[in-house]
Amino acid sequence: MDLSFAAADSPAIPLHVIEQNALDAWLADQPEHIATWVRAAGFTAGLGATLMVPDAKGGLGMALAGYGTAEARARGRFHLAAAAMQLPEGTYAFQGLDPARAEEEALGWLLARYAFDRYRSQSPATAKLVAPNGVDAARLQTIAAGEALTRDLINTPAADMGPADLEGACATLASAHGAKIDVIRGEALLEQNFPMIHTVGRAAAQAPRLIDMRWGETGPTLTLVGKGVCFDTGGLNLKPGAGMGLMKKDMGGAATVLGLAQMIMALNLPLRLRVLVPAVENAVAGNAFRPGDILTARNGLTVEINNTDAEGRLVLADALAYAAEDTPDLLVSMATLTGAARVAVGPDLAPYFTDDTDLSTALEGAAAQVADPVWRLPLHTPYEAMIEPGIADLDNAPKGGFAGAITAALFLRRFAGGTRYAHFDVYGWNPDSKPARPKGGVGMGARALLQALPQALKL
């Protein structure tokens, strides 16, 4: 899988990007044989349409890519990735593309070349692109590689991506970038005061663990915490079979922070990065935790278990409490945490929560720049009462069904220790294939956060 641009001096086929309302004007400027060919082919410059055009001698002269209307483009992103999938193998160079759209379309082209081929051969786009003028090709290639890592990790089934395998992926990433890694496994979690990570993962065949990766020597401190539930049966509150169908992706938060970490390290951003991944499988066995149990978290808060299927917030809680002990300049958690988030915003938006208006402003602007949509949801303090059961400090699964994504975020905020904090409740999955985003695992929010970091951390 080659997620790179063609060399800048490569012979390239001109790829004319034409908006629908500009087609007639473009044709008027072309030689008669080209205009005749395009009209005869029925090319109308609709969004996603392509056409190969011969030169006067019958050879390949150029290619056309329809760019539709502004209204059509507003309904999606990475539009020229559709052209990348249709065009024959070769090297192409954009012509006539608005420079303001060049970065998004160039990244989309790279991502169209992604395929998850671990278990069978696949057919990604084979057309290569010369990076458009003014685009930072190396940066986009780095971002594409980080996104590919996230997708690969999510797409891999739990039989090959259990807690030990996720640890292995972290170790490989750390080795590639000179990061340090430390792992606490099994009973050592109890000895070192990570009781909820241990409790959630103790019934599984592979021991639960907390993976701790550090990189960078100078600059502000950024800690990323990713939910690493490698498979979620629901525990004793067992999911129905249909509910387990996508549970290999329940480590999507971990996959997303690892993809983001790869981008940060490969770009050599001037910061100190820490990545914490509580890696567990929520399984069923005689020693599984039970509804009604009361757990004591690392920071001393007690938690009543009203549903063992609300386990992600438990493992994140211990990891967040640990992260907060270092008082990082910015603490971010990412998790495939609640179905309520999906009901609220669907699979395409990454909802996030923060009390920090400056961070939210940076994220919103960055998301628009890099075509990685996010949506701020409220940490509505009056709902705190919903997560306080009376018998313990906190309830892991408040009854009633109201505001599930918000109450989960409020739960996590209790463990962030007053640090500058944001929580992303991502889906991590494309239910249908779209340009540059095939059906399957996908990163959400990582590119927006990467773009926001210079402003958020004053890099």
Coordinates of C-alpha atoms in Angstrom, one line a residue:
M1 CA 0.0 0.0 0.0
D2 CA 1.7 3.2 -1.3
L3 CA 0.3 6.3 0.4
S4 CA 2.8 8.7 -1.2
F5 CA 2.7 11.3 -4.0
A6 CA 4.5 10.8 -7.3
A7 CA 7.9 12.6 -7.6
A8 CA 7.4 16.2 -8.4
D9 CA 9.3 15.8 -11.7
S10 CA 7.3 12.8 -12.9
P11 CA 5.7 13.0 -16.3
A12 CA 2.0 13.5 -15.5
I13 CA -1.3 13.4 -17.3
P14 CA -3.1 16.7 -16.9
L15 CA -6.3 16.2 -14.8
H16 CA -8.6 19.1 -15.4
V17 CA -11.0 19.7 -12.5
I18 CA -14.1 21.3 -13.9
E19 CA -17.1 22.6 -12.1
Q20 CA -20.4 21.9 -13.7
N21 CA -21.3 25.5 -14.4
A22 CA -17.9 26.2 -15.9
L23 CA -17.9 23.3 -18.4
D24 CA -19.2 25.3 -21.4
A25 CA -16.6 28.0 -20.8
W26 CA -13.8 25.4 -20.5
L27 CA -15.0 23.7 -23.7
A28 CA -15.0 27.0 -25.6
D29 CA -11.3 27.3 -24.9
Q30 CA -10.4 23.8 -26.2
P31 CA -9.5 22.7 -29.7
E32 CA -12.5 21.5 -31.7
H33 CA -11.5 17.8 -31.5
I34 CA -11.5 17.9 -27.6
A35 CA -14.8 19.7 -27.4
T36 CA -16.4 17.3 -29.8
W37 CA -15.0 14.3 -27.9
V38 CA -16.3 15.6 -24.5
R39 CA -19.7 16.4 -25.8
A40 CA -20.0 13.1 -27.6
A41 CA -19.1 11.2 -24.4
G42 CA -21.9 13.0 -22.5
F43 CA -19.5 14.4 -19.9
T44 CA -21.4 17.0 -17.9
A45 CA -18.8 17.6 -15.1
G46 CA -21.1 16.1 -12.5
L47 CA -19.4 15.5 -9.2
G48 CA -17.3 12.3 -9.3
A49 CA -17.5 11.9 -13.1
T50 CA -14.3 11.2 -15.1
L51 CA -13.3 11.1 -18.7
M52 CA -10.1 10.2 -20.6
V53 CA -9.5 12.5 -23.6
P54 CA -7.2 11.6 -26.5
D55 CA -4.9 14.0 -28.2
A56 CA -4.9 14.9 -31.8
K57 CA -2.9 11.8 -32.7
G58 CA -5.1 9.4 -30.8
G59 CA -2.8 9.1 -27.7
L60 CA -3.9 10.0 -24.2
G61 CA -3.9 13.7 -24.0
M62 CA -5.7 14.5 -20.7
A63 CA -8.3 13.5 -18.1
L64 CA -11.3 15.3 -16.8
A65 CA -12.8 15.2 -13.4
G66 CA -16.2 16.6 -12.7
Y67 CA -16.4 18.9 -9.7
G68 CA -20.2 19.3 -9.7
T69 CA -21.8 22.2 -7.9
A70 CA -21.1 23.9 -4.7
E71 CA -24.3 22.5 -3.3
A72 CA -23.3 18.9 -4.3
R73 CA -19.8 19.4 -2.8
A74 CA -21.3 20.6 0.5
R75 CA -22.8 17.1 1.0
G76 CA -19.4 15.4 1.3
R77 CA -15.6 15.7 1.2
F78 CA -12.6 14.4 -0.6
H79 CA -14.5 14.6 -3.9
L80 CA -11.5 13.9 -6.2
A81 CA -10.9 10.6 -4.4
A82 CA -13.8 9.3 -6.4
A83 CA -11.9 10.2 -9.5
A84 CA -8.8 8.5 -8.2
M85 CA -10.8 5.3 -7.9
Q86 CA -12.0 5.5 -11.5
L87 CA -8.9 6.6 -13.4
P88 CA -6.6 4.0 -14.9
E89 CA -3.1 3.5 -13.4
G90 CA -0.9 6.4 -14.2
T91 CA 0.4 9.7 -12.8
Y92 CA -1.9 12.7 -12.8
A93 CA -1.6 16.4 -11.9
F94 CA -4.5 18.6 -11.0
Q95 CA -5.3 21.5 -13.4
G96 CA -7.8 24.2 -12.6
L97 CA -8.4 23.2 -9.0
D98 CA -9.1 26.0 -6.5
P99 CA -5.8 26.2 -4.4
A100 CA -8.0 26.5 -1.3
R101 CA -9.2 22.9 -2.0
A102 CA -5.9 21.5 -3.0
E103 CA -4.8 20.2 0.5
E104 CA -8.1 18.4 1.1
E105 CA -8.3 16.8 -2.3
A106 CA -4.6 15.8 -2.3
L107 CA -5.1 14.1 1.1
G108 CA -8.2 12.4 -0.2
W109 CA -6.3 11.1 -3.2
L110 CA -3.7 9.5 -0.9
L111 CA -6.4 8.0 1.4
A112 CA -8.2 6.5 -1.7
R113 CA -5.0 4.3 -2.0
Y114 CA -5.7 2.7 1.4
A115 CA -6.9 -0.9 1.5
F116 CA -7.1 -3.3 4.4
D117 CA -5.4 -6.3 2.8
R118 CA -4.3 -8.4 5.7
Y119 CA -6.7 -11.3 5.0
R120 CA -7.3 -11.0 1.2
S121 CA -6.1 -8.9 -1.7
Q122 CA -8.0 -5.6 -2.2
S123 CA -8.2 -3.1 -5.1
P124 CA -7.5 0.4 -3.9
A125 CA -6.9 3.3 -6.3
T126 CA -3.8 2.8 -8.4
A127 CA -3.7 6.3 -9.9
K128 CA -0.9 8.4 -8.4
L129 CA -0.9 12.1 -8.0
V130 CA 1.8 14.8 -8.2
A131 CA 1.4 16.9 -5.1
P132 CA -0.3 20.3 -6.1
N133 CA 1.8 23.4 -5.8
G134 CA 1.7 25.0 -2.4
V135 CA 0.8 21.8 -0.6
D136 CA 3.1 20.3 2.1
A137 CA 3.5 16.9 0.5
A138 CA 5.5 15.4 3.3
R139 CA 3.0 16.5 6.0
L140 CA 0.1 15.0 4.0
Q141 CA 1.9 11.7 3.5
T142 CA 2.6 11.6 7.3
I143 CA -1.1 12.3 8.0
A144 CA -2.2 9.6 5.6
A145 CA 0.2 7.1 7.2
G146 CA -1.2 7.9 10.7
E147 CA -4.8 7.4 9.4
A148 CA -3.8 4.1 7.8
L149 CA -2.5 2.9 11.1
T150 CA -5.7 3.8 12.8
R151 CA -7.8 2.0 10.2
D152 CA -5.6 -1.1 10.2
L153 CA -5.8 -1.4 14.0
I154 CA -9.6 -1.0 14.0
N155 CA -10.2 -3.3 11.1
T156 CA -8.2 -6.2 12.6
P157 CA -10.4 -8.7 14.4
A158 CA -10.0 -9.3 18.1
A159 CA -8.4 -12.7 17.5
D160 CA -5.4 -10.8 16.1
M161 CA -5.9 -7.6 18.0
G162 CA -6.3 -8.5 21.7
P163 CA -4.6 -6.6 24.5
A164 CA -1.2 -8.2 23.8
D165 CA -1.4 -7.4 20.1
L166 CA -2.4 -3.8 20.9
E167 CA 0.6 -3.6 23.2
G168 CA 2.7 -4.9 20.3
A169 CA 1.4 -2.2 18.0
C170 CA 2.3 0.4 20.6
A171 CA 5.8 -1.1 21.0
T172 CA 6.3 -1.0 17.2
L173 CA 5.3 2.6 17.0
A174 CA 7.5 3.6 19.9
S175 CA 10.5 1.8 18.4
A176 CA 10.0 3.5 15.1
H177 CA 10.1 7.0 16.7
G178 CA 12.5 6.5 19.6
A179 CA 9.7 6.7 22.2
K180 CA 9.8 5.0 25.6
I181 CA 7.2 2.5 26.6
D182 CA 6.2 1.0 29.9
V183 CA 3.5 -1.6 30.4
I184 CA 1.7 -2.7 33.6
R185 CA 0.0 -6.1 33.2
G186 CA -2.3 -8.4 35.1
E187 CA -2.0 -8.5 38.9
A188 CA 0.6 -5.7 38.8
L189 CA -2.3 -3.4 38.0
L190 CA -3.7 -4.0 41.5
E191 CA -0.3 -3.6 43.1
Q192 CA 0.2 -0.3 41.4
N193 CA -3.4 1.0 42.0
F194 CA -5.2 0.6 38.7
P195 CA -8.2 -1.4 40.1
M196 CA -10.8 -0.6 37.5
I197 CA -8.6 -1.5 34.6
H198 CA -7.9 -4.8 36.3
T199 CA -11.5 -5.5 37.2
V200 CA -12.8 -4.9 33.7
G201 CA -10.2 -7.1 32.0
R202 CA -9.6 -9.9 34.6
A203 CA -12.1 -12.4 33.1
A204 CA -10.4 -12.4 29.6
A205 CA -7.8 -14.9 28.4
Q206 CA -5.3 -12.1 27.8
A207 CA -4.4 -10.1 30.9
P208 CA -5.5 -6.5 31.1
R209 CA -2.7 -3.9 30.9
L210 CA -2.0 -0.2 30.9
I211 CA 0.4 0.9 28.1
D212 CA 2.3 4.1 28.8
M213 CA 4.3 5.7 25.9
R214 CA 6.4 8.9 26.2
W215 CA 8.1 10.9 23.5
G216 CA 9.8 14.3 23.4
E217 CA 12.1 16.2 25.7
T218 CA 11.0 19.8 25.5
G219 CA 7.9 21.9 25.0
P220 CA 4.4 21.8 26.4
T221 CA 2.9 18.5 27.6
L222 CA 0.1 16.7 25.8
T223 CA -1.4 13.4 27.1
L224 CA -3.6 11.3 24.9
V225 CA -5.7 8.6 26.5
G226 CA -7.3 6.0 24.2
K227 CA -9.9 3.4 25.2
G228 CA -8.4 0.0 24.3
V229 CA -11.3 -2.4 24.8
C230 CA -10.2 -4.9 22.2
F231 CA -13.5 -6.7 22.3
D232 CA -16.7 -6.0 24.3
T233 CA -19.1 -8.8 25.0
G234 CA -20.9 -6.6 27.4
G235 CA -19.7 -8.7 30.3
L236 CA -22.4 -10.3 32.4
N237 CA -24.8 -7.7 30.9
L238 CA -24.3 -9.6 27.8
K239 CA -24.9 -7.9 24.4
P240 CA -27.1 -9.7 21.9
G241 CA -25.3 -11.3 19.0
A242 CA -26.1 -8.4 16.7
G243 CA -24.7 -6.0 19.3
M244 CA -21.3 -7.8 19.2
G245 CA -20.9 -7.6 15.4
L246 CA -18.7 -4.5 15.5
M247 CA -17.1 -4.8 18.9
K248 CA -13.7 -5.4 17.4
K249 CA -13.8 -1.6 16.9
D250 CA -14.2 -0.9 20.6
M251 CA -10.6 -0.1 20.8
G252 CA -11.1 2.6 18.2
G253 CA -10.2 5.3 20.7
A254 CA -6.8 3.7 21.2
A255 CA -6.4 3.3 17.5
T256 CA -7.1 6.9 16.9
V257 CA -4.7 8.2 19.5
L258 CA -2.0 5.9 18.2
G259 CA -2.6 7.2 14.6
L260 CA -2.4 10.8 16.0
A261 CA 0.7 10.0 18.0
Q262 CA 2.4 8.7 14.8
M263 CA 1.5 12.0 13.1
I264 CA 2.9 14.0 16.0
M265 CA 6.1 12.1 16.3
A266 CA 6.8 11.8 12.5
L267 CA 6.2 15.6 12.2
N268 CA 8.5 16.2 15.1
L269 CA 6.2 18.6 16.8
P270 CA 7.9 20.6 19.6
L271 CA 6.0 19.1 22.5
R272 CA 6.2 16.3 25.1
L273 CA 3.8 13.5 24.2
R274 CA 2.4 10.9 26.5
V275 CA 0.0 8.2 25.3
L276 CA -1.9 6.0 27.8
V277 CA -3.9 3.0 26.5
P278 CA -5.8 0.8 29.0
A279 CA -6.0 -2.4 27.0
V280 CA -8.6 -5.0 28.0
E281 CA -11.2 -7.4 26.8
N282 CA -14.6 -7.3 28.5
A283 CA -15.2 -11.0 28.7
V284 CA -17.5 -13.4 30.6
A285 CA -16.1 -15.9 33.1
G286 CA -16.5 -16.8 36.7
N287 CA -14.4 -13.9 37.9
A288 CA -16.2 -11.3 35.7
F289 CA -17.3 -8.2 37.6
R290 CA -21.0 -8.0 38.3
P291 CA -23.9 -5.5 38.3
G292 CA -24.2 -4.1 41.8
D293 CA -20.5 -4.3 42.5
I294 CA -18.9 -1.1 43.9
L295 CA -15.4 -0.4 42.7
T296 CA -12.8 2.1 44.1
A297 CA -11.0 3.9 41.4
R298 CA -7.3 5.1 41.4
N299 CA -8.3 8.5 42.7
G300 CA -10.4 7.1 45.5
L301 CA -13.8 7.7 44.0
T302 CA -16.3 4.8 44.4
V303 CA -18.3 3.6 41.4
E304 CA -21.5 1.5 41.5
I305 CA -21.7 -0.9 38.6
N306 CA -25.2 -0.8 37.2
N307 CA -24.3 -2.2 33.8
T308 CA -21.1 -4.2 33.0
D309 CA -21.5 -3.0 29.4
A310 CA -20.6 0.5 30.4
E311 CA -17.0 -0.6 31.0
G312 CA -15.1 1.9 28.8
R313 CA -15.5 4.7 31.2
L314 CA -14.1 2.6 34.0
V315 CA -10.8 1.8 32.3
L316 CA -10.5 5.3 31.1
A317 CA -11.1 6.6 34.6
D318 CA -8.0 5.0 36.1
A319 CA -5.9 6.1 33.1
L320 CA -7.2 9.7 33.3
A321 CA -6.6 9.8 37.0
Y322 CA -3.0 8.6 36.4
A323 CA -2.5 11.1 33.6
A324 CA -3.8 14.0 35.8
E325 CA -1.1 13.3 38.4
D326 CA 1.4 14.7 35.9
T327 CA -0.7 17.8 35.3
P328 CA -0.2 17.9 31.5
D329 CA -0.9 21.2 29.6
L330 CA -3.6 19.4 27.7
L331 CA -5.3 16.1 28.4
V332 CA -7.4 14.4 25.7
S333 CA -9.3 11.1 25.8
M334 CA -10.7 9.4 22.8
A335 CA -13.2 6.5 23.0
T336 CA -15.9 4.6 21.2
L337 CA -17.9 5.3 24.3
T338 CA -21.6 5.7 23.9
G339 CA -24.4 4.8 21.4
A340 CA -26.0 8.0 22.5
A341 CA -23.3 10.0 20.7
R342 CA -24.1 8.2 17.5
V343 CA -27.9 8.8 17.9
A344 CA -27.1 12.5 18.5
V345 CA -24.7 13.2 15.6
G346 CA -24.5 10.1 13.4
P347 CA -21.4 8.2 12.2
D348 CA -19.7 11.1 10.4
L349 CA -19.2 13.7 13.1
A350 CA -16.8 13.4 16.1
P351 CA -18.6 14.9 19.1
Y352 CA -16.3 16.2 21.8
F353 CA -16.7 17.8 25.2
T354 CA -14.5 20.5 26.9
D355 CA -14.9 23.3 29.4
D356 CA -12.1 25.2 27.6
T357 CA -13.5 27.8 25.1
D358 CA -10.1 28.6 23.7
L359 CA -9.5 24.9 22.9
S360 CA -13.0 24.6 21.3
T361 CA -12.3 27.6 19.2
A362 CA -9.1 26.1 17.9
L363 CA -10.7 22.8 17.2
E364 CA -13.7 24.2 15.3
G365 CA -11.4 26.3 13.1
A366 CA -9.0 23.4 12.5
A367 CA -11.7 20.9 11.7
A368 CA -13.0 23.1 8.9
Q369 CA -9.5 23.5 7.5
V370 CA -8.8 19.8 7.3
A371 CA -12.2 18.4 6.5
D372 CA -12.4 16.5 9.8
P373 CA -15.7 17.5 11.2
V374 CA -16.2 17.7 15.0
W375 CA -19.1 18.9 17.0
R376 CA -19.0 20.3 20.6
L377 CA -21.6 18.8 23.0
P378 CA -22.1 20.4 26.5
L379 CA -20.7 19.3 29.8
H380 CA -24.0 20.2 31.4
T381 CA -23.2 20.5 35.1
P382 CA -26.8 20.1 36.3
Y383 CA -26.7 16.5 35.0
E384 CA -24.1 15.7 37.5
A385 CA -26.9 14.5 39.8
M386 CA -27.7 11.8 37.2
I387 CA -24.3 10.1 37.8
E388 CA -24.5 10.1 41.6
P389 CA -26.4 7.0 42.8
G390 CA -26.2 7.7 46.5
I391 CA -24.7 4.3 47.5
A392 CA -21.4 5.3 45.9
D393 CA -19.8 8.5 44.5
L394 CA -20.6 7.6 40.9
D395 CA -22.9 5.4 38.8
N396 CA -21.4 3.9 35.7
A397 CA -24.7 3.6 33.9
P398 CA -27.4 6.0 35.0
K399 CA -31.0 4.8 34.5
G400 CA -33.5 6.6 32.4
G401 CA -31.6 6.8 29.1
F402 CA -31.3 10.6 29.0
A403 CA -28.2 12.4 27.8
G404 CA -26.0 9.2 27.7
A405 CA -23.0 10.9 25.9
I406 CA -23.1 13.9 28.3
T407 CA -23.3 11.8 31.5
A408 CA -20.4 9.6 30.3
A409 CA -18.3 12.7 29.7
L410 CA -19.3 14.1 33.1
F411 CA -18.2 10.8 34.6
L412 CA -14.8 11.1 32.9
R413 CA -14.3 14.7 33.9
R414 CA -14.4 13.6 37.6
F415 CA -11.1 11.8 36.9
A416 CA -9.3 14.5 34.9
G417 CA -8.1 16.2 38.1
G418 CA -9.0 19.8 37.0
T419 CA -6.5 19.7 34.1
R420 CA -7.3 21.3 30.7
Y421 CA -9.3 18.4 29.3
A422 CA -11.2 17.4 26.2
H423 CA -13.1 14.1 25.5
F424 CA -13.9 12.7 22.1
D425 CA -16.7 10.2 21.8
V426 CA -15.9 8.7 18.4
Y427 CA -17.6 6.1 16.3
G428 CA -14.5 4.9 14.5
W429 CA -16.3 3.2 11.7
N430 CA -17.7 4.0 8.2
P431 CA -20.9 2.1 7.8
D432 CA -20.8 2.8 4.0
S433 CA -18.0 3.4 1.6
K434 CA -17.4 7.1 0.6
P435 CA -14.6 8.7 -1.3
A436 CA -11.3 8.2 0.5
R437 CA -13.2 6.5 3.4
P438 CA -14.0 2.8 2.6
K439 CA -16.4 0.9 4.7
G440 CA -14.6 -0.1 7.9
G441 CA -12.4 1.5 10.5
V442 CA -11.7 5.2 10.3
G443 CA -10.0 7.9 12.4
M444 CA -12.2 10.7 13.6
G445 CA -11.1 14.0 15.2
A446 CA -7.4 13.2 15.0
R447 CA -6.6 15.5 12.1
A448 CA -8.6 18.3 13.6
L449 CA -6.7 18.0 16.9
L450 CA -3.4 17.8 15.1
Q451 CA -4.2 21.0 13.2
A452 CA -5.4 22.7 16.4
L453 CA -2.4 21.9 18.5
P454 CA -0.2 24.8 17.5
Q455 CA -2.9 27.3 18.6
A456 CA -4.1 25.2 21.6
L457 CA -0.6 24.7 23.0
K458 CA 1.1 27.8 21.6
L459 CA 3.7 25.7 19.7

